[in-house]
Every structure is written in C-alpha cells, then in structure tokens.
Coordinates of C-alpha atoms and ligand atoms in Angstrom, one line a residue:
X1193 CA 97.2 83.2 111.6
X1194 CA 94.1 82.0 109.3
X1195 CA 92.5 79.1 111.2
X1196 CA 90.0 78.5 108.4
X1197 CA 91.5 76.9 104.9
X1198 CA 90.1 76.3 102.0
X1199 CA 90.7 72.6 99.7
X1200 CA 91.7 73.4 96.7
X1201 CA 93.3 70.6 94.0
X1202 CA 95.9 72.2 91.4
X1203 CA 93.9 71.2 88.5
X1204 CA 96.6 72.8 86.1
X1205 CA 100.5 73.3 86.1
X1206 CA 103.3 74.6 83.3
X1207 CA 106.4 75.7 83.8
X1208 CA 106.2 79.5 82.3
X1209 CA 109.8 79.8 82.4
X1210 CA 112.9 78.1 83.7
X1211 CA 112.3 79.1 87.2
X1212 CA 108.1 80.2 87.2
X1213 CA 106.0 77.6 87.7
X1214 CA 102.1 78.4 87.0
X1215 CA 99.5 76.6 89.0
X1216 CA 96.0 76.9 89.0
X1217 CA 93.6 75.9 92.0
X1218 CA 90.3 75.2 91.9
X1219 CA 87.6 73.7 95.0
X1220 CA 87.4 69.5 94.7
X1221 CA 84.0 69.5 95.0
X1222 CA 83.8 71.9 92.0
X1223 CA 82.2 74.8 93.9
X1224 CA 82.6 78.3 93.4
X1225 CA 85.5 80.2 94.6
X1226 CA 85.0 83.4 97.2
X1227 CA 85.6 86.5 95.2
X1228 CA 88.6 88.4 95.0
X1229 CA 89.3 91.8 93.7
X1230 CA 92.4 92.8 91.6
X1231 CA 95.8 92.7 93.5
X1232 CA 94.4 90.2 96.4
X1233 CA 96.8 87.3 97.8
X1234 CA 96.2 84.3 99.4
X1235 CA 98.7 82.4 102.1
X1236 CA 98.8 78.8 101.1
X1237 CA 99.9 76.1 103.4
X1238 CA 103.0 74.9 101.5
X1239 CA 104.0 72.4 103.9
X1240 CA 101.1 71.5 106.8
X1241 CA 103.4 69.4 109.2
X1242 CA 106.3 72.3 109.4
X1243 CA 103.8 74.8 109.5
X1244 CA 104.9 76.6 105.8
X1245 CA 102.7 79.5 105.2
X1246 CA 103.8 81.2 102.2
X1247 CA 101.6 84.5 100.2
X1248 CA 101.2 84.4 96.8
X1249 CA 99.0 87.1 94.4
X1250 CA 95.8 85.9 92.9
X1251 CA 97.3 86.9 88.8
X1252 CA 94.3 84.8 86.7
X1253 CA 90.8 87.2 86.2
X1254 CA 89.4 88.3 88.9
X1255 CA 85.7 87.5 87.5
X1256 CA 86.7 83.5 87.3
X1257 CA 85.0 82.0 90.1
X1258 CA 86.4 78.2 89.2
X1259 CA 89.9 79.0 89.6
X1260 CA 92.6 80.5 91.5
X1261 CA 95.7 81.3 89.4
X1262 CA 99.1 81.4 91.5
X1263 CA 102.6 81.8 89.5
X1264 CA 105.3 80.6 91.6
X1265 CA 109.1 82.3 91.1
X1266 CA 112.0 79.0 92.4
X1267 CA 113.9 81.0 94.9
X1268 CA 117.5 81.1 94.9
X1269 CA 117.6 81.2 98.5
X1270 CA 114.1 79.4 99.5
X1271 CA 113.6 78.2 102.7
X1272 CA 111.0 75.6 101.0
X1273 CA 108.5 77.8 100.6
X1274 CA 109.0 78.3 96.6
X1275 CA 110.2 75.0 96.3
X1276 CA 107.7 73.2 97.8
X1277 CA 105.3 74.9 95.7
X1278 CA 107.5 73.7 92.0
X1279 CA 107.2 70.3 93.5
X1280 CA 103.0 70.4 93.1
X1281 CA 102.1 68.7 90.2
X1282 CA 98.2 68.1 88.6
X1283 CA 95.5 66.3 91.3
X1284 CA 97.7 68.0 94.3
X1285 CA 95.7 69.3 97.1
X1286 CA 97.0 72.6 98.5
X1287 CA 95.2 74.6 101.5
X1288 CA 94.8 78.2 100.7
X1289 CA 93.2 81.1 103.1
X1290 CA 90.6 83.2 101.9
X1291 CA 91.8 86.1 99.2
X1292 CA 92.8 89.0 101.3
X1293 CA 93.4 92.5 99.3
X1294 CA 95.6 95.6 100.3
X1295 CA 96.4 96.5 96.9
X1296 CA 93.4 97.0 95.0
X1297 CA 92.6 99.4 92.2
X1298 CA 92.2 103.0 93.0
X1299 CA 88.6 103.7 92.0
X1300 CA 88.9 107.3 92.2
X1301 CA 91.9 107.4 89.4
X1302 CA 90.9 107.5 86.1
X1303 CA 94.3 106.7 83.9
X1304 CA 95.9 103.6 85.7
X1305 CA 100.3 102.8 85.3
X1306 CA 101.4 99.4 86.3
X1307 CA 104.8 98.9 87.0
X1308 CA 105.5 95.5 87.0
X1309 CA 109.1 94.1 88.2
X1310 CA 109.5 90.4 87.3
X1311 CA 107.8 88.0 89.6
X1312 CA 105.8 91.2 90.7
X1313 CA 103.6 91.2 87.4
X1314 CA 101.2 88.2 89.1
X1315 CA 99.0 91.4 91.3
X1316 CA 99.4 93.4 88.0
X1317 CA 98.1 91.0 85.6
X1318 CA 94.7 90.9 87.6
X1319 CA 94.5 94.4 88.1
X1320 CA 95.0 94.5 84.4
X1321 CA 92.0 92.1 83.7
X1322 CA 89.9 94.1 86.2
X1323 CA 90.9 97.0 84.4
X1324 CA 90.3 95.9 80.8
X1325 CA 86.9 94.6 81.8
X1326 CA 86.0 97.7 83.1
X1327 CA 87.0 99.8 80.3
X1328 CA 89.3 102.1 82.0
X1329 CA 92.6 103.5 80.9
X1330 CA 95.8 101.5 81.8
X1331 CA 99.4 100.5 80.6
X1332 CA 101.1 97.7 81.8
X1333 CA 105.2 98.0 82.1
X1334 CA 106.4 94.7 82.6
X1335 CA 110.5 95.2 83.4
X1336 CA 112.8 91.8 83.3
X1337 CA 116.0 90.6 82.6
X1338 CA 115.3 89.0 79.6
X1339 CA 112.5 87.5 77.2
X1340 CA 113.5 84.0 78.5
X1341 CA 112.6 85.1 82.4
X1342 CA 109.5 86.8 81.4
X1343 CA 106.0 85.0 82.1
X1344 CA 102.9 85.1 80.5
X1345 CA 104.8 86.8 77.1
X1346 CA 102.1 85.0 74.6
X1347 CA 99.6 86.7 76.8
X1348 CA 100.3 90.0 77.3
X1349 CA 101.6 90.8 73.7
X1350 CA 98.2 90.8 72.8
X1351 CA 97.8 93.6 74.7
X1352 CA 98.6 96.8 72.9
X1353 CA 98.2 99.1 76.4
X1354 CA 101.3 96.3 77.9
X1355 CA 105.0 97.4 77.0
X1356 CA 107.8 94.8 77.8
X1357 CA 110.9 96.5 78.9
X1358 CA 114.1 93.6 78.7
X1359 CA 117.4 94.6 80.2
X1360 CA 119.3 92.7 77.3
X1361 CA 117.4 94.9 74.7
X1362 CA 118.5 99.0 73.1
X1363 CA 118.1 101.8 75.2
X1364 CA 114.8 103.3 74.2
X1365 CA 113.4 99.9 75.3
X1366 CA 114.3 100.6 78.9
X1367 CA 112.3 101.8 81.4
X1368 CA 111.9 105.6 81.7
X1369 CA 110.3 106.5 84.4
X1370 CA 110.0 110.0 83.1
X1371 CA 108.8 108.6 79.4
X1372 CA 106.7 106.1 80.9
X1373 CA 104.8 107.9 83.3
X1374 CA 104.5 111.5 82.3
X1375 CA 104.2 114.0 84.3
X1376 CA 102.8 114.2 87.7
X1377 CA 98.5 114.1 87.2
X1378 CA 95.9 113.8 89.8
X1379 CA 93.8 111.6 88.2
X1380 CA 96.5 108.8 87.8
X1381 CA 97.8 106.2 90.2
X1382 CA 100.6 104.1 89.7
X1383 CA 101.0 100.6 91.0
X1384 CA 104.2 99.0 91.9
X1385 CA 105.2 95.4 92.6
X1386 CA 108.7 93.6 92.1
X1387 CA 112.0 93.0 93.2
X1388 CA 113.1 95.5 96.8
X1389 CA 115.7 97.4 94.2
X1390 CA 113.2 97.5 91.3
X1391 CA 110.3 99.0 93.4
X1392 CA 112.9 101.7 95.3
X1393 CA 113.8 103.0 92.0
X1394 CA 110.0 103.2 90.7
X1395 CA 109.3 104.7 93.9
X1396 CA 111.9 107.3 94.6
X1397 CA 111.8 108.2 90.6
X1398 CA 108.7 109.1 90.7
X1399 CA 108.2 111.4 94.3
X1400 CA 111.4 113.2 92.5
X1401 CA 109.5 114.1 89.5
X1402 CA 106.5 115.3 91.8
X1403 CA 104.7 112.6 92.1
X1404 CA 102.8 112.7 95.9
X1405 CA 103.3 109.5 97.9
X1406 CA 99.3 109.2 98.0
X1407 CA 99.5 108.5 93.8
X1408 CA 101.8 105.3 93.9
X1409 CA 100.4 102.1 95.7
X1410 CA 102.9 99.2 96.4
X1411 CA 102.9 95.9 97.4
X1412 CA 106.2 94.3 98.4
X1413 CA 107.1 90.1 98.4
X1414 CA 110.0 91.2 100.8
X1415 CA 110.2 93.5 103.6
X1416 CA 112.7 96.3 103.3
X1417 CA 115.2 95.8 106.7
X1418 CA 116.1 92.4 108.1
X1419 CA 113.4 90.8 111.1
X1420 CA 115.9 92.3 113.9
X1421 CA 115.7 95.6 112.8
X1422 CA 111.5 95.1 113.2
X1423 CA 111.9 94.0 117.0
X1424 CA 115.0 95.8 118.5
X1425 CA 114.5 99.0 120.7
X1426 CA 113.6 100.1 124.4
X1427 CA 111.0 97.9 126.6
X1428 CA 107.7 99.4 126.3
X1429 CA 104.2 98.9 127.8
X1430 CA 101.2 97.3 125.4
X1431 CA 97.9 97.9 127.0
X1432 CA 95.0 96.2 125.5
X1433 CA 91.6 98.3 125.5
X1434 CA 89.0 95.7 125.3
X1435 CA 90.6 94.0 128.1
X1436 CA 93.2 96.3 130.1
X1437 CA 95.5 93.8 130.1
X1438 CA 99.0 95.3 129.8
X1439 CA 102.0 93.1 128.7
X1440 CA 105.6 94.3 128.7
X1441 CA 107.9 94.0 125.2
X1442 CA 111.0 94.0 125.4
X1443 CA 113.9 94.7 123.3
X1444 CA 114.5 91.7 120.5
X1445 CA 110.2 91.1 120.6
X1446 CA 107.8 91.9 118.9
X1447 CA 104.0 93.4 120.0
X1448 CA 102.6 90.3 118.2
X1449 CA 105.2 87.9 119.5
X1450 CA 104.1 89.4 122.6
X1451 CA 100.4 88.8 122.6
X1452 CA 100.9 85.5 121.1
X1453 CA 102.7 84.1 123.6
X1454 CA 100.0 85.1 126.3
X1455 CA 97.3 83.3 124.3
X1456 CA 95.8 86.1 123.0
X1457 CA 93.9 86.0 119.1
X1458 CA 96.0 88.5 117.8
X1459 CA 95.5 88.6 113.7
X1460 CA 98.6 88.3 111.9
X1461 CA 100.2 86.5 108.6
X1462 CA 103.5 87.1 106.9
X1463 CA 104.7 88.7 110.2
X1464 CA 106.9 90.9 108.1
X1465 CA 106.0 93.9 108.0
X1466 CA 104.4 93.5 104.3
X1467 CA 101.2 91.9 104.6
X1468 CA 98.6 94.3 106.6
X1469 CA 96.9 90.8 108.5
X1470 CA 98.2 91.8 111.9
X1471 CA 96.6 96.2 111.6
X1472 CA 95.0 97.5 114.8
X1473 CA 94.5 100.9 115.7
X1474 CA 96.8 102.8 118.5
X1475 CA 94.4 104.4 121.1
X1476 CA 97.0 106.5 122.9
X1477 CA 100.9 106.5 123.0
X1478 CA 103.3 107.4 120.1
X1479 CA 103.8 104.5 117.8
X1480 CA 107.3 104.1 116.3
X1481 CA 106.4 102.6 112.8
X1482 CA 108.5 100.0 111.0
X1483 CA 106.7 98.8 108.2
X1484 CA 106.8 98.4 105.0
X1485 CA 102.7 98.8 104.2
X1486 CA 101.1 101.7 105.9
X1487 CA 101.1 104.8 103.9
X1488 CA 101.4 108.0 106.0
X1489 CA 97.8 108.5 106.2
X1490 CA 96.7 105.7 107.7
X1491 CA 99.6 105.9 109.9
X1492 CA 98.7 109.6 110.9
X1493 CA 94.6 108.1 111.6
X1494 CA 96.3 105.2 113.8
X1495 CA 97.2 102.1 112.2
X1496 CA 99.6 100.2 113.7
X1497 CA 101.5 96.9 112.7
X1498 CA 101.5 94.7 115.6
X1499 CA 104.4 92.4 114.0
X1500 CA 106.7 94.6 113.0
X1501 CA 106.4 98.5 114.9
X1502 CA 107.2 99.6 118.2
X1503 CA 106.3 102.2 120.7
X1504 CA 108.5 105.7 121.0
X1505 CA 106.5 106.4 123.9
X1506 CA 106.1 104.3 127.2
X1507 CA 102.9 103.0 127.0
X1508 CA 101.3 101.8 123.7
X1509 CA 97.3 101.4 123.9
X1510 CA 95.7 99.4 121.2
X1511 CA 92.7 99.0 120.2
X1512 CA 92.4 95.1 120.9
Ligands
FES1222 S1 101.6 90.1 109.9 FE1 101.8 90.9 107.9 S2 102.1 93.0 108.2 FE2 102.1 92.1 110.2

C-alpha cells in the first residue's frame, strides 16, 4: 500500500449530475503537482481512521500542473468509499498517492477510439486532452443512459471528434460497434472504460469483428468475478528469489495476503485484480492467472498478480 501521500485541499466542487460529483485538488502550499499522463489514477485516502482507500482517474488535462480533477459516481451500493467522497465540500483536505498509469495512450497507434461507458469517461476525457494537444486523430463515444446522467455534456459538445450515444434516444444514435469503429486497422487502438456489462460488450464486439486483443486497452473500476473466486484453489508453495524464503498459501488466501501477513513490503493497492500496483515477475512455476489487467503478453513474459492469481503448479518462484 502507498506509504507516501500527498496534501491536497479540494479547492473546487459541483455536482455534474444528480449522482457525479466533480472535485478538483490542488497542493495547500500551492506547489506544483507531479505529472501524470493520460488515463493515470490516483488512490485517495477517503477515510484515514478506517483505512478507506478508494482509485479514482485523473479526467482534467494532463498538462495542468495546479490541479488534480477527480469526478466521483454516488454508489448505489458504496461501502463509503463514493460517499465519503460527495460529502467533501471546498477547503477539504484529502490525501492522494502519486498518479500511477496502466492505461496510457498507445504511441504507436495513429487513429485513436474511446469508448467511454458512463462513469468510465473520467480516463477518457484526459486521454482526449492529451490527444487533442497532440494533434492526433481520435473520436470520443461517450454511451449513457440519458442526457441527465451524462457529465461534462457543456464540455464535450464542443468537440466535433466526441459523439454522445443516450439510451433514451432513436436507433441510429446508439452505439454500433460496427459503425463506430470500422473495420479492423492496425494503426488504431481502441480504449475502453465503463460499467463490467458495457466494457464486455465493447470487448467481445469488437475480437468478433477481427479486432486482435493487442488493439483494445481497458481499464475496469470493478473486477470481473467476486474476491473468492481470486483466492480459492489448491495450497501451493511461494518462494521468494531475493530472499529464498518460501511461504505456503493456502486455499481461501491470497499470494499477497500471504506475504503481508509475514511482514514482507509486498506492493499492492485495490487488491482486486484491476489495478496492476501489486505486478511481479514469476521466475519459475506455472502461474494460474486471475486477473482482470494483464493482457496475454505480459502474461506470456511473466507478470504475475500477487493479489489476485494463483499457482497451477506446486511451487511458484517470484521475483521478490
Ligand atoms: S493490488 Fe491491484 S491488481 Fe493487485
């Protein structure tokens, strides 16, 4: 878990709809921010005493060093997280970690689709600031259920390369994945962020009309299966490298869990599966992956989710 926060102060707050609250952070003292690129998150510190650490996307332009923009969706089923954060108001102080990025733009693409699924615009709105500065080809889909759950409208209508897709609107207003996205093109990468369902349908829409898995980055604010279905399996072995210590885990645990409790400075953060904080690198034994972040190329050169994969093979060697 970050052990080094930042101070921030919400020096601004609206309510972008009923249930998205905007906030933006900047440092007391009035220094500069560190720099983030398009698509990076932060974990904020929603609630220091019961230990509350919640992510949220960076969604305000990624060259503005004096402040942090965060936009907030009230969950139905919060746990306080979401809540906590509505409850800020102006002169708050909120502790953030450093910017951390696993979703940034692919440099090597030259026409860029965002496919944005409510909440999931706020990574998409950077990456479309990053993008505009830069001059480079995009279109922004923004999907929701209606114009009255849809942030950021007055800004993004200004944008002739964003199309708002309302599920209260005709037909040809939809979504079409085929429409929207064309067909499949090397030079194009496609970004998806929103609601499990939402992002599924992106997903497997596109691999059926040829699009390779490489071509469509993803970030997800949920993981796919439940926390049990991340830690039950067989005992297996973990044997750190650096230090040959071995540690058994055991069915209902996970690696991280693991290491934790023996004291070992194990990275980590959402512990979900969707985050990428708690990557190592297997050195030997056959991981049994169970994330939702990895694509199958960094899986294949031996990344390894310490909080949510297990081992298929006795003995799991990593490279801690
Ligand atoms: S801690 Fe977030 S993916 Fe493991």
């Amino acid at each position: 878990m970050n052990d080094e926060w930042l101070d921030t102060i919400v020096v601004a707050r609206y309510d972008a709809t009923a249930r998205i609250v905007v906030l933006d952070l900047s440092s007391p003292a009035g220094a500069e921010l560190p720099e983030f690129a398009a698509g990076a998150h932060v974990d904020v510190l929603v609630d220091s005493a019961a230990g509350l650490v919640r992510q949220y996307s960076l969604c305000g332009p990624p060259h503005d060093r004096t402040r942090y923009r965060l936009a907030v969706l009230a969950e139905t089923a919060s746990r306080g997280g979401s809540l906590g954060m509505h409850r800020l108001r102006a002169g708050d102080r909120l502790r953030i970690s450093r910017p951390r990025n696993r979703f940034g733009v692919a440099d090597r693409a030259r026409r860029h689709v965002l496919m944005a699924g409510g909440i999931g615009v706020t990574p998409l709105l950077a990456m479309a600031h990053a993008l505009r500065v830069a001059g480079a080809e995009y279109e922004l889909h923004y999907c929701a259920r209606n114009r009255a759950e849809a942030a950021f409208l007055e800004e993004l209508e200004l944008d002739p390369r964003v199309r708002l897709h309302f599920d209260d609107e005709q037909d040809d207003k939809r979504l079409s994945i085929a429409a929207d996205l064309g067909p499949p093109d090397p030079d194009t990468a496609i970004y998806v962020c929103g609601p499990g369902g939402f992002m599924d349908f992106v997903i497997s829409s596109a691999q059926t009309a040829g699009w390779p898995a490489e071509a469509i980055h993803k970030e997800r604010f949920a993981p796919m299966q439940d926390a049990e279905a991340h830690t039950a399996g067989g005992t297996f072995t973990v044997r750190l490298a650096k230090t040959g210590g071995e540690y058994e885990v055991k069915d209902g645990e996970s690696v991280l869990d693991v290491l934790l409790a023996r004291g070992i400075d194990a990275p980590y953060s959402c512990q979900q599966g969707i985050c990428g904080e708690c990557i190592v690198r297997v050195l030997a034994g056959e991981p049994d992956h169970r994330d939702d972040i990895l694509t199958d190329r960094e899986r294949a050169d031996g990344m390894f989710t310490t909080c949510s994969s297990r081992a298929l093979s006795p003995t799991l060697e990593l490279d801690l």
